[in-house]
């Protein structure tokens, strides 16, 4: 029976000769179409052998399926999505969006030769690490700067250069695990350092650090507890105290800020957090932070601090393996320049814009979207809700937000949510009270038409 069926499967060569196949090859490519035909035919054979298929599909059915496969495989694996969740820095969704204002800077470096490692003035080999030094010094008051691939790399390089084979004293309450299993104690070990935990989970005192210092000690490390918060009976030691104690004992003081910010967001309803400049002003020797968290730039790790330490890092072989790309440098430099004017930064850096949007503006956006969707088969409400910064910043703190709440007349919200992930530009939503939630903090006005089209498509 199976044998008979197998013999009825059309030969690949025969399928290739069909007019429709040729059209498909013209629109896509021979490699893509051949591979789709072969894979589909193989799957038919397998299904017949497993007795899951009792009849061979017609040529027409085969071509329909092949077309679907080719179309699906033609989509890039990494592609655009729309974030309607209200979580601004969503690590799974690419963290910060770059500012439209810096498009030209990236383009000009990406599509042309550049002075990446060329010193134009002196007509000789230069360093890629000089390009950001001036602007970061200006914004943070740092003596020197080094930019690497990401903040995890920044921490590793800092520790490996300054305190390899030495003890690194860190509060037990700050031994964090960041998403993707980046664990501070593991990074310390990987750098060649020896982690020495002090204090307890909820309380660490200056004397705990003092008591841990001996001849083997190399650094006092503070780590931002990015993704959790210890509430209640707590105590940690200030940057001032840490840096003073380090200086008294000839040790390096390091603060892994994680997110790292240049502006104070407390006026937007978030708790106060020191800026990078304030941490350096408190006397800390080396500060590390991410480029794509609260800074709102590309993925990068920024190391700022004392010149003698940063010079050493530049000479470490490890720097080469953690090297930052030219497009990242171009994007970061242009993003940082926007910070020279705070208003400009808040308006044009998407991460900052989303954080600083007022309730009125959020309502305004919701109202525009509601009007746009009014003819669709949804019950539409505008409601107050809570959004969050995310990405390991401001744990357990929320931003007030405004959402558009959709309930379909017949489809369940989980079904609509699922279908919204299958459209051309997938839309990531939340579900609350059995309704689809579109949060106005992260959904951008320019995306409203795409959302409308998608909602139409998934409910037709
Ligand atoms: C996010 C974070 C990191 C890792 O930064 P990446 O830029 O993601 O590599 C390291 N330390 C802390 C405290 C963080 O919050």
Short mmCIF file of C-alpha atoms and ligand atoms in Angstrom, two decimals:
data_model
loop_
_atom_site.label_atom_id
_atom_site.label_comp_id
_atom_site.label_asym_id
_atom_site.label_seq_id
_atom_site.Cartn_x
_atom_site.Cartn_y
_atom_site.Cartn_z
CA UNK A 1 0.00 0.00 0.00
CA UNK A 2 2.67 2.47 1.05
CA UNK A 3 4.83 1.45 -1.87
CA UNK A 4 2.03 2.14 -4.29
CA UNK A 5 1.44 5.58 -2.78
CA UNK A 6 5.14 6.41 -2.82
CA UNK A 7 5.31 5.69 -6.52
CA UNK A 8 2.60 8.29 -7.11
CA UNK A 9 4.66 11.16 -5.65
CA UNK A 10 5.64 13.44 -8.53
CA UNK A 11 9.34 13.66 -9.39
CA UNK A 12 11.07 16.85 -8.26
CA UNK A 13 12.21 17.48 -11.84
CA UNK A 14 8.62 17.40 -13.02
CA UNK A 15 7.59 19.95 -10.38
CA UNK A 16 10.49 22.18 -11.38
CA UNK A 17 9.24 22.33 -14.97
CA UNK A 18 5.84 23.75 -14.03
CA UNK A 19 5.10 27.35 -15.01
CA UNK A 20 4.07 28.23 -11.46
CA UNK A 21 7.37 26.89 -10.11
CA UNK A 22 9.28 29.04 -12.58
CA UNK A 23 7.33 32.09 -11.42
CA UNK A 24 8.22 31.24 -7.86
CA UNK A 25 11.91 30.90 -8.79
CA UNK A 26 11.79 34.32 -10.46
CA UNK A 27 10.28 35.93 -7.36
CA UNK A 28 12.59 34.18 -4.89
CA UNK A 29 15.52 32.00 -5.96
CA UNK A 30 16.22 28.59 -7.40
CA UNK A 31 18.04 27.50 -4.26
CA UNK A 32 15.13 28.47 -2.02
CA UNK A 33 12.46 26.86 -4.21
CA UNK A 34 14.38 23.61 -4.80
CA UNK A 35 15.08 23.24 -1.12
CA UNK A 36 11.41 23.85 -0.25
CA UNK A 37 10.24 21.26 -2.83
CA UNK A 38 12.74 18.69 -1.63
CA UNK A 39 11.85 19.18 2.02
CA UNK A 40 8.14 19.02 1.35
CA UNK A 41 8.40 15.89 -0.79
CA UNK A 42 10.54 14.28 1.91
CA UNK A 43 7.89 15.10 4.50
CA UNK A 44 5.18 13.55 2.29
CA UNK A 45 7.25 10.35 1.98
CA UNK A 46 7.76 10.23 5.71
CA UNK A 47 4.06 10.74 6.41
CA UNK A 48 3.17 7.93 4.01
CA UNK A 49 5.65 5.56 5.64
CA UNK A 50 4.25 6.47 9.06
CA UNK A 51 0.80 5.83 7.65
CA UNK A 52 -0.25 9.38 8.51
CA UNK A 53 -1.07 10.16 4.87
CA UNK A 54 -3.45 8.03 2.85
CA UNK A 55 -3.34 10.00 -0.38
CA UNK A 56 -0.63 11.86 -2.31
CA UNK A 57 -1.39 15.61 -2.62
CA UNK A 58 -2.13 16.91 -6.11
CA UNK A 59 0.46 18.97 -8.00
CA UNK A 60 -1.56 22.05 -7.22
CA UNK A 61 -1.65 21.27 -3.49
CA UNK A 62 2.08 20.62 -3.53
CA UNK A 63 2.78 23.96 -5.17
CA UNK A 64 0.53 25.82 -2.73
CA UNK A 65 2.39 24.29 0.17
CA UNK A 66 5.81 24.94 -1.43
CA UNK A 67 4.83 28.57 -2.00
CA UNK A 68 3.90 28.89 1.68
CA UNK A 69 7.22 27.36 2.75
CA UNK A 70 9.23 29.63 0.44
CA UNK A 71 7.37 32.74 1.65
CA UNK A 72 7.84 31.78 5.27
CA UNK A 73 11.55 31.01 4.87
CA UNK A 74 12.12 34.25 2.95
CA UNK A 75 11.36 36.27 6.08
CA UNK A 76 14.45 37.26 8.01
CA UNK A 77 14.87 35.43 11.25
CA UNK A 78 15.62 38.68 13.09
CA UNK A 79 12.91 41.17 12.28
CA UNK A 80 10.78 44.00 13.47
CA UNK A 81 8.00 43.55 16.01
CA UNK A 82 5.71 45.99 17.80
CA UNK A 83 5.92 46.28 21.58
CA UNK A 84 2.54 47.10 23.11
CA UNK A 85 3.41 45.57 26.50
CA UNK A 86 4.30 48.76 28.35
CA UNK A 87 7.72 47.40 29.35
CA UNK A 88 10.06 49.98 27.89
CA UNK A 89 13.41 48.17 28.14
CA UNK A 90 12.40 44.67 27.16
CA UNK A 91 15.58 42.61 26.80
CA UNK A 92 13.75 39.98 24.72
CA UNK A 93 12.47 42.68 22.38
CA UNK A 94 15.77 44.45 21.79
CA UNK A 95 15.94 46.88 24.74
CA UNK A 96 16.41 50.50 23.61
CA UNK A 97 15.29 51.83 20.25
CA UNK A 98 17.73 54.18 18.63
CA UNK A 99 16.78 57.77 17.92
CA UNK A 100 15.67 58.57 14.36
CA UNK A 101 17.90 61.62 14.72
CA UNK A 102 21.06 59.54 14.54
CA UNK A 103 20.23 57.63 11.37
CA UNK A 104 22.66 59.64 9.25
CA UNK A 105 25.53 59.14 11.67
CA UNK A 106 25.13 55.37 11.52
CA UNK A 107 24.65 55.34 7.74
CA UNK A 108 27.66 57.46 7.03
CA UNK A 109 29.94 55.15 9.02
CA UNK A 110 28.33 51.88 7.93
CA UNK A 111 28.28 52.52 4.19
CA UNK A 112 31.56 54.41 3.84
CA UNK A 113 35.14 54.11 4.97
CA UNK A 114 35.77 55.95 8.21
CA UNK A 115 38.58 57.09 10.48
CA UNK A 116 37.76 54.22 12.85
CA UNK A 117 41.43 53.58 13.61
CA UNK A 118 43.05 56.42 11.72
CA UNK A 119 44.38 59.64 13.20
CA UNK A 120 43.60 62.16 10.45
CA UNK A 121 45.58 65.02 11.99
CA UNK A 122 48.81 63.08 12.39
CA UNK A 123 48.29 60.85 9.35
CA UNK A 124 48.93 57.67 11.29
CA UNK A 125 47.29 54.69 12.86
CA UNK A 126 44.78 55.72 15.51
CA UNK A 127 42.55 54.01 18.08
CA UNK A 128 38.85 53.22 17.86
CA UNK A 129 38.62 53.99 21.56
CA UNK A 130 39.26 57.75 21.23
CA UNK A 131 36.03 58.63 19.47
CA UNK A 132 33.78 58.65 22.52
CA UNK A 133 36.23 59.95 25.07
CA UNK A 134 35.47 63.66 24.79
CA UNK A 135 31.70 63.41 24.80
CA UNK A 136 31.58 60.97 27.73
CA UNK A 137 34.05 63.06 29.71
CA UNK A 138 31.84 66.07 29.13
CA UNK A 139 28.72 64.27 30.30
CA UNK A 140 30.15 62.42 33.30
CA UNK A 141 33.26 64.31 34.35
CA UNK A 142 35.28 61.07 34.04
CA UNK A 143 39.05 61.19 33.64
CA UNK A 144 38.97 58.51 30.96
CA UNK A 145 36.61 56.20 29.08
CA UNK A 146 36.59 52.78 27.41
CA UNK A 147 33.69 51.30 25.46
CA UNK A 148 33.35 47.54 24.89
CA UNK A 149 30.76 45.10 23.54
CA UNK A 150 28.34 45.15 26.49
CA UNK A 151 28.27 45.78 30.21
CA UNK A 152 28.98 42.15 31.08
CA UNK A 153 32.21 42.56 29.09
CA UNK A 154 32.89 45.87 30.85
CA UNK A 155 32.69 44.20 34.28
CA UNK A 156 34.84 41.27 33.18
CA UNK A 157 37.52 43.51 31.68
CA UNK A 158 37.56 45.84 34.68
CA UNK A 159 38.02 43.02 37.17
CA UNK A 160 40.48 41.04 35.04
CA UNK A 161 42.69 44.09 34.52
CA UNK A 162 42.63 45.54 38.01
CA UNK A 163 42.12 42.68 40.45
CA UNK A 164 43.08 39.38 38.86
CA UNK A 165 44.24 36.91 41.55
CA UNK A 166 43.03 39.28 44.24
CA UNK A 167 40.05 39.23 46.55
CA UNK A 168 37.04 41.27 45.56
CA UNK A 169 34.80 42.27 48.42
CA UNK A 170 31.10 42.49 47.59
CA UNK A 171 27.94 42.65 49.68
CA UNK A 172 25.90 39.46 49.86
CA UNK A 173 22.81 41.51 49.03
CA UNK A 174 24.37 42.54 45.71
CA UNK A 175 25.39 39.15 44.30
CA UNK A 176 22.84 39.40 41.53
CA UNK A 177 21.89 37.23 38.61
CA UNK A 178 20.90 39.26 35.57
CA UNK A 179 18.61 37.76 32.89
CA UNK A 180 20.33 35.16 30.72
CA UNK A 181 22.19 33.75 33.73
CA UNK A 182 24.84 36.47 34.05
CA UNK A 183 25.89 35.95 37.66
CA UNK A 184 28.17 38.41 39.39
CA UNK A 185 30.05 35.76 41.45
CA UNK A 186 30.66 33.74 38.27
CA UNK A 187 31.95 36.79 36.38
CA UNK A 188 34.30 37.58 39.26
CA UNK A 189 35.67 34.03 39.13
CA UNK A 190 35.97 34.15 35.35
CA UNK A 191 37.98 37.38 35.64
CA UNK A 192 40.48 35.57 37.87
CA UNK A 193 39.32 37.31 41.02
CA UNK A 194 38.17 35.73 44.26
CA UNK A 195 34.72 36.86 45.42
CA UNK A 196 34.47 37.59 49.13
CA UNK A 197 30.89 37.97 50.30
CA UNK A 198 30.27 40.29 53.21
CA UNK A 199 27.22 41.24 55.25
CA UNK A 200 23.87 39.52 55.08
CA UNK A 201 21.16 39.46 52.43
CA UNK A 202 19.34 42.48 53.83
CA UNK A 203 22.04 44.37 55.73
CA UNK A 204 25.66 45.18 55.03
CA UNK A 205 27.60 47.68 57.14
CA UNK A 206 30.85 49.55 56.50
CA UNK A 207 32.54 47.44 59.18
CA UNK A 208 31.69 44.28 57.19
CA UNK A 209 33.83 45.59 54.33
CA UNK A 210 36.51 46.79 56.80
CA UNK A 211 36.75 43.38 58.45
CA UNK A 212 37.16 41.62 55.10
CA UNK A 213 40.19 43.67 54.02
CA UNK A 214 43.58 41.90 54.17
CA UNK A 215 46.77 41.66 52.07
CA UNK A 216 44.96 39.69 49.38
CA UNK A 217 42.22 42.25 48.87
CA UNK A 218 42.19 44.09 45.53
CA UNK A 219 38.87 45.86 45.25
CA UNK A 220 35.63 46.85 46.89
CA UNK A 221 32.83 46.21 44.43
CA UNK A 222 29.31 47.59 44.47
CA UNK A 223 26.71 46.09 42.15
CA UNK A 224 23.34 47.58 41.32
CA UNK A 225 20.62 45.11 42.34
CA UNK A 226 19.04 45.71 38.96
CA UNK A 227 16.17 43.26 38.91
CA UNK A 228 15.13 42.94 42.52
CA UNK A 229 14.63 45.03 45.57
CA UNK A 230 15.08 44.16 49.22
CA UNK A 231 12.42 45.88 51.28
CA UNK A 232 12.02 46.45 54.99
CA UNK A 233 14.90 46.18 57.45
CA UNK A 234 17.79 46.95 55.09
CA UNK A 235 21.13 48.71 55.00
CA UNK A 236 23.76 49.13 52.37
CA UNK A 237 26.91 51.20 52.29
CA UNK A 238 27.09 54.42 50.29
CA UNK A 239 29.41 55.09 47.37
CA UNK A 240 31.16 57.77 49.44
CA UNK A 241 31.92 55.35 52.27
CA UNK A 242 33.08 52.61 49.89
CA UNK A 243 35.38 54.91 47.94
CA UNK A 244 36.82 56.41 51.14
CA UNK A 245 37.52 52.99 52.65
CA UNK A 246 39.11 51.82 49.39
CA UNK A 247 41.38 54.85 49.19
CA UNK A 248 42.48 54.46 52.82
CA UNK A 249 43.54 50.89 52.07
CA UNK A 250 45.03 51.39 48.59
CA UNK A 251 42.23 49.39 46.97
CA UNK A 252 40.22 50.04 43.85
CA UNK A 253 36.56 50.96 44.27
CA UNK A 254 34.27 49.74 41.49
CA UNK A 255 30.54 50.22 40.91
CA UNK A 256 28.70 48.12 38.32
CA UNK A 257 25.72 50.40 37.81
CA UNK A 258 24.04 48.08 35.31
CA UNK A 259 21.69 50.51 33.69
CA UNK A 260 23.62 53.71 34.25
CA UNK A 261 21.81 56.96 33.61
CA UNK A 262 22.76 60.53 32.83
CA UNK A 263 19.47 62.10 33.91
CA UNK A 264 17.43 62.02 37.11
CA UNK A 265 14.03 60.48 36.38
CA UNK A 266 12.48 61.15 39.77
CA UNK A 267 10.35 63.92 38.31
CA UNK A 268 8.61 61.28 36.18
CA UNK A 269 7.45 59.29 39.18
CA UNK A 270 10.42 56.94 39.52
CA UNK A 271 12.55 56.63 42.66
CA UNK A 272 15.78 58.61 42.80
CA UNK A 273 18.88 56.87 41.39
CA UNK A 274 22.29 58.51 41.21
CA UNK A 275 23.54 59.45 37.75
CA UNK A 276 26.88 58.17 36.43
CA UNK A 277 28.36 61.61 37.14
CA UNK A 278 27.13 61.55 40.75
CA UNK A 279 28.66 58.13 41.34
CA UNK A 280 32.01 59.31 39.96
CA UNK A 281 31.74 62.49 42.06
CA UNK A 282 31.31 60.33 45.14
CA UNK A 283 34.88 59.15 44.57
CA UNK A 284 34.33 55.70 43.02
CA UNK A 285 37.36 54.81 40.83
CA UNK A 286 35.66 52.83 38.06
CA UNK A 287 32.01 52.75 37.01
CA UNK A 288 30.52 50.40 34.39
CA UNK A 289 27.13 50.55 32.67
CA UNK A 290 25.16 49.44 29.59
CA UNK A 291 24.65 51.41 26.40
CA UNK A 292 21.18 50.06 25.66
CA UNK A 293 19.43 50.28 28.99
CA UNK A 294 18.46 53.68 30.45
CA UNK A 295 21.03 55.44 28.30
CA UNK A 296 18.86 54.65 25.27
CA UNK A 297 21.69 53.83 22.87
CA UNK A 298 23.04 50.72 21.14
CA UNK A 299 24.27 47.60 22.94
CA UNK A 300 27.60 48.51 24.50
CA UNK A 301 29.43 48.48 27.81
CA UNK A 302 30.88 51.75 29.03
CA UNK A 303 33.72 51.95 31.53
CA UNK A 304 34.47 55.36 33.04
CA UNK A 305 36.85 56.41 35.77
CA UNK A 306 40.47 57.01 36.76
CA UNK A 307 42.84 57.37 33.84
CA UNK A 308 45.55 55.08 35.26
CA UNK A 309 43.06 52.21 35.50
CA UNK A 310 41.46 52.72 32.10
CA UNK A 311 44.91 52.94 30.47
CA UNK A 312 45.70 49.51 31.89
CA UNK A 313 42.46 48.11 30.52
CA UNK A 314 43.23 49.40 27.04
CA UNK A 315 46.46 47.36 27.11
CA UNK A 316 44.75 44.15 28.27
CA UNK A 317 44.57 41.51 25.49
CA UNK A 318 41.02 40.82 26.59
CA UNK A 319 39.97 44.23 25.25
CA UNK A 320 40.52 42.95 21.74
CA UNK A 321 38.12 40.07 22.27
CA UNK A 322 35.47 42.38 23.71
CA UNK A 323 35.92 44.96 20.99
CA UNK A 324 33.11 47.31 20.09
CA UNK A 325 31.91 47.60 16.48
CA UNK A 326 32.10 50.80 14.40
CA UNK A 327 28.32 51.03 13.94
CA UNK A 328 27.91 50.84 17.69
CA UNK A 329 30.46 53.60 18.16
CA UNK A 330 28.69 55.77 15.60
CA UNK A 331 25.30 55.18 17.22
CA UNK A 332 26.58 55.72 20.73
CA UNK A 333 28.44 58.92 19.92
CA UNK A 334 25.40 60.40 18.20
CA UNK A 335 23.06 59.30 21.02
CA UNK A 336 25.34 60.84 23.63
CA UNK A 337 25.49 64.12 21.72
CA UNK A 338 21.73 64.43 22.13
CA UNK A 339 22.34 64.55 25.89
CA UNK A 340 24.13 67.89 25.56
CA UNK A 341 20.63 69.37 25.53
CA UNK A 342 18.41 67.62 28.09
CA UNK A 343 15.18 68.59 26.31
CA UNK A 344 16.52 67.24 23.04
CA UNK A 345 17.47 63.96 24.74
CA UNK A 346 14.04 63.55 26.37
CA UNK A 347 12.20 64.21 23.12
CA UNK A 348 14.37 62.28 20.69
CA UNK A 349 15.82 59.29 22.53
CA UNK A 350 12.89 56.82 22.48
CA UNK A 351 13.67 55.25 25.87
CA UNK A 352 13.72 58.65 27.57
CA UNK A 353 10.72 59.84 25.60
CA UNK A 354 8.66 56.84 26.72
CA UNK A 355 9.67 57.33 30.36
CA UNK A 356 8.87 61.04 30.32
CA UNK A 357 5.54 60.97 28.45
CA UNK A 358 2.93 62.80 30.52
CA UNK A 359 -0.45 61.31 31.39
CA UNK A 360 -2.09 63.89 29.10
CA UNK A 361 0.01 62.82 26.14
CA UNK A 362 -0.69 59.17 26.85
CA UNK A 363 -4.44 59.90 26.97
CA UNK A 364 -4.13 61.85 23.74
CA UNK A 365 -2.46 58.87 22.05
CA UNK A 366 -5.08 56.46 23.38
CA UNK A 367 -7.84 58.68 22.09
CA UNK A 368 -6.31 58.81 18.59
CA UNK A 369 -5.96 55.02 18.55
CA UNK A 370 -9.50 54.47 19.80
CA UNK A 371 -10.90 56.62 16.99
CA UNK A 372 -8.83 54.71 14.47
CA UNK A 373 -10.14 51.35 15.66
CA UNK A 374 -13.76 52.42 16.14
CA UNK A 375 -15.10 50.55 13.08
CA UNK A 376 -13.56 47.23 14.04
CA UNK A 377 -15.46 44.48 15.80
CA UNK A 378 -14.02 45.28 19.23
CA UNK A 379 -15.36 46.83 22.37
CA UNK A 380 -12.82 49.59 23.05
CA UNK A 381 -12.06 51.19 26.41
CA UNK A 382 -9.38 53.59 27.54
CA UNK A 383 -8.08 52.87 31.04
CA UNK A 384 -5.35 53.79 33.50
CA UNK A 385 -2.74 51.10 33.98
CA UNK A 386 0.85 50.59 35.03
CA UNK A 387 3.87 50.35 32.73
CA UNK A 388 7.43 49.56 33.76
CA UNK A 389 10.93 50.57 32.75
CA UNK A 390 12.22 46.97 32.70
CA UNK A 391 15.63 45.75 31.51
CA UNK A 392 17.02 45.59 35.02
CA UNK A 393 16.16 49.16 35.95
CA UNK A 394 13.85 50.35 38.70
CA UNK A 395 12.78 46.94 40.02
CA UNK A 396 9.34 46.93 41.66
CA UNK A 397 8.64 50.49 40.48
CA UNK A 398 5.93 51.38 38.02
CA UNK A 399 5.13 54.25 35.72
CA UNK A 400 1.55 55.37 35.47
CA UNK A 401 0.24 54.59 32.03
CA UNK A 402 -2.82 54.67 29.82
CA UNK A 403 -3.95 51.64 27.82
CA UNK A 404 -6.43 50.86 25.08
CA UNK A 405 -8.38 47.78 26.10
CA UNK A 406 -9.92 45.63 23.37
CA UNK A 407 -12.51 42.88 23.67
CA UNK A 408 -13.65 41.13 20.50
CA UNK A 409 -17.31 40.31 19.96
CA UNK A 410 -16.68 36.59 19.36
CA UNK A 411 -12.95 35.73 19.54
CA UNK A 412 -11.29 35.14 22.89
CA UNK A 413 -8.46 37.50 23.80
CA UNK A 414 -5.95 34.66 24.01
CA UNK A 415 -6.90 33.77 20.43
CA UNK A 416 -6.48 37.39 19.26
CA UNK A 417 -3.19 37.61 21.16
CA UNK A 418 -1.95 34.43 19.46
CA UNK A 419 -2.99 35.58 16.00
CA UNK A 420 -1.30 38.95 16.50
CA UNK A 421 1.99 37.07 16.80
CA UNK A 422 1.49 35.47 13.38
CA UNK A 423 1.02 38.60 11.26
CA UNK A 424 3.82 40.11 9.16
CA UNK A 425 4.93 42.49 11.88
CA UNK A 426 4.06 40.60 15.08
CA UNK A 427 2.44 42.63 17.85
CA UNK A 428 3.26 41.75 21.44
CA UNK A 429 0.35 42.55 23.73
CA UNK A 430 -0.73 41.84 27.28
CA UNK A 431 -3.97 40.29 28.48
CA UNK A 432 -5.86 41.70 31.43
CA UNK A 433 -9.45 41.03 32.52
CA UNK A 434 -9.84 38.84 29.41
CA UNK A 435 -9.04 41.82 27.18
CA UNK A 436 -6.14 42.72 24.92
CA UNK A 437 -4.10 45.59 26.35
CA UNK A 438 -2.22 48.06 24.16
CA UNK A 439 -0.02 50.21 26.38
CA UNK A 440 0.51 53.78 25.17
CA UNK A 441 3.97 54.10 26.76
CA UNK A 442 5.58 51.69 24.33
CA UNK A 443 3.19 51.63 21.38
CA UNK A 444 4.24 54.48 19.13
CA UNK A 445 1.85 56.71 17.19
CA UNK A 446 3.58 55.80 13.93
CA UNK A 447 2.66 52.16 14.60
CA UNK A 448 -1.10 52.77 14.96
CA UNK A 449 -1.89 52.05 11.29
CA UNK A 450 0.05 48.79 11.38
CA UNK A 451 -1.82 47.76 14.53
CA UNK A 452 -5.15 48.61 12.92
CA UNK A 453 -4.34 46.57 9.80
CA UNK A 454 -3.23 43.64 11.93
CA UNK A 455 -6.38 43.71 14.07
CA UNK A 456 -8.44 43.76 10.88
CA UNK A 457 -6.50 40.87 9.43
CA UNK A 458 -6.76 38.64 12.50
CA UNK A 459 -10.51 39.16 12.91
CA UNK A 460 -11.72 39.00 9.32
C1 LIG B 1 22.27 44.50 32.85
C2 LIG B 1 23.37 44.38 33.79
C3 LIG B 1 24.58 43.82 33.42
C4 LIG B 1 24.82 43.28 32.05
O1 LIG B 1 24.78 44.31 31.10
P1 LIG B 1 24.71 43.93 29.54
O2 LIG B 1 24.86 45.27 28.86
O3 LIG B 1 23.39 43.31 29.34
O4 LIG B 1 25.82 43.03 29.25
C5 LIG B 1 25.59 43.75 34.36
N1 LIG B 1 25.41 44.20 35.61
C6 LIG B 1 24.25 44.75 36.01
C7 LIG B 1 24.12 45.22 37.41
C8 LIG B 1 23.19 44.86 35.12
O5 LIG B 1 22.03 45.40 35.50
#
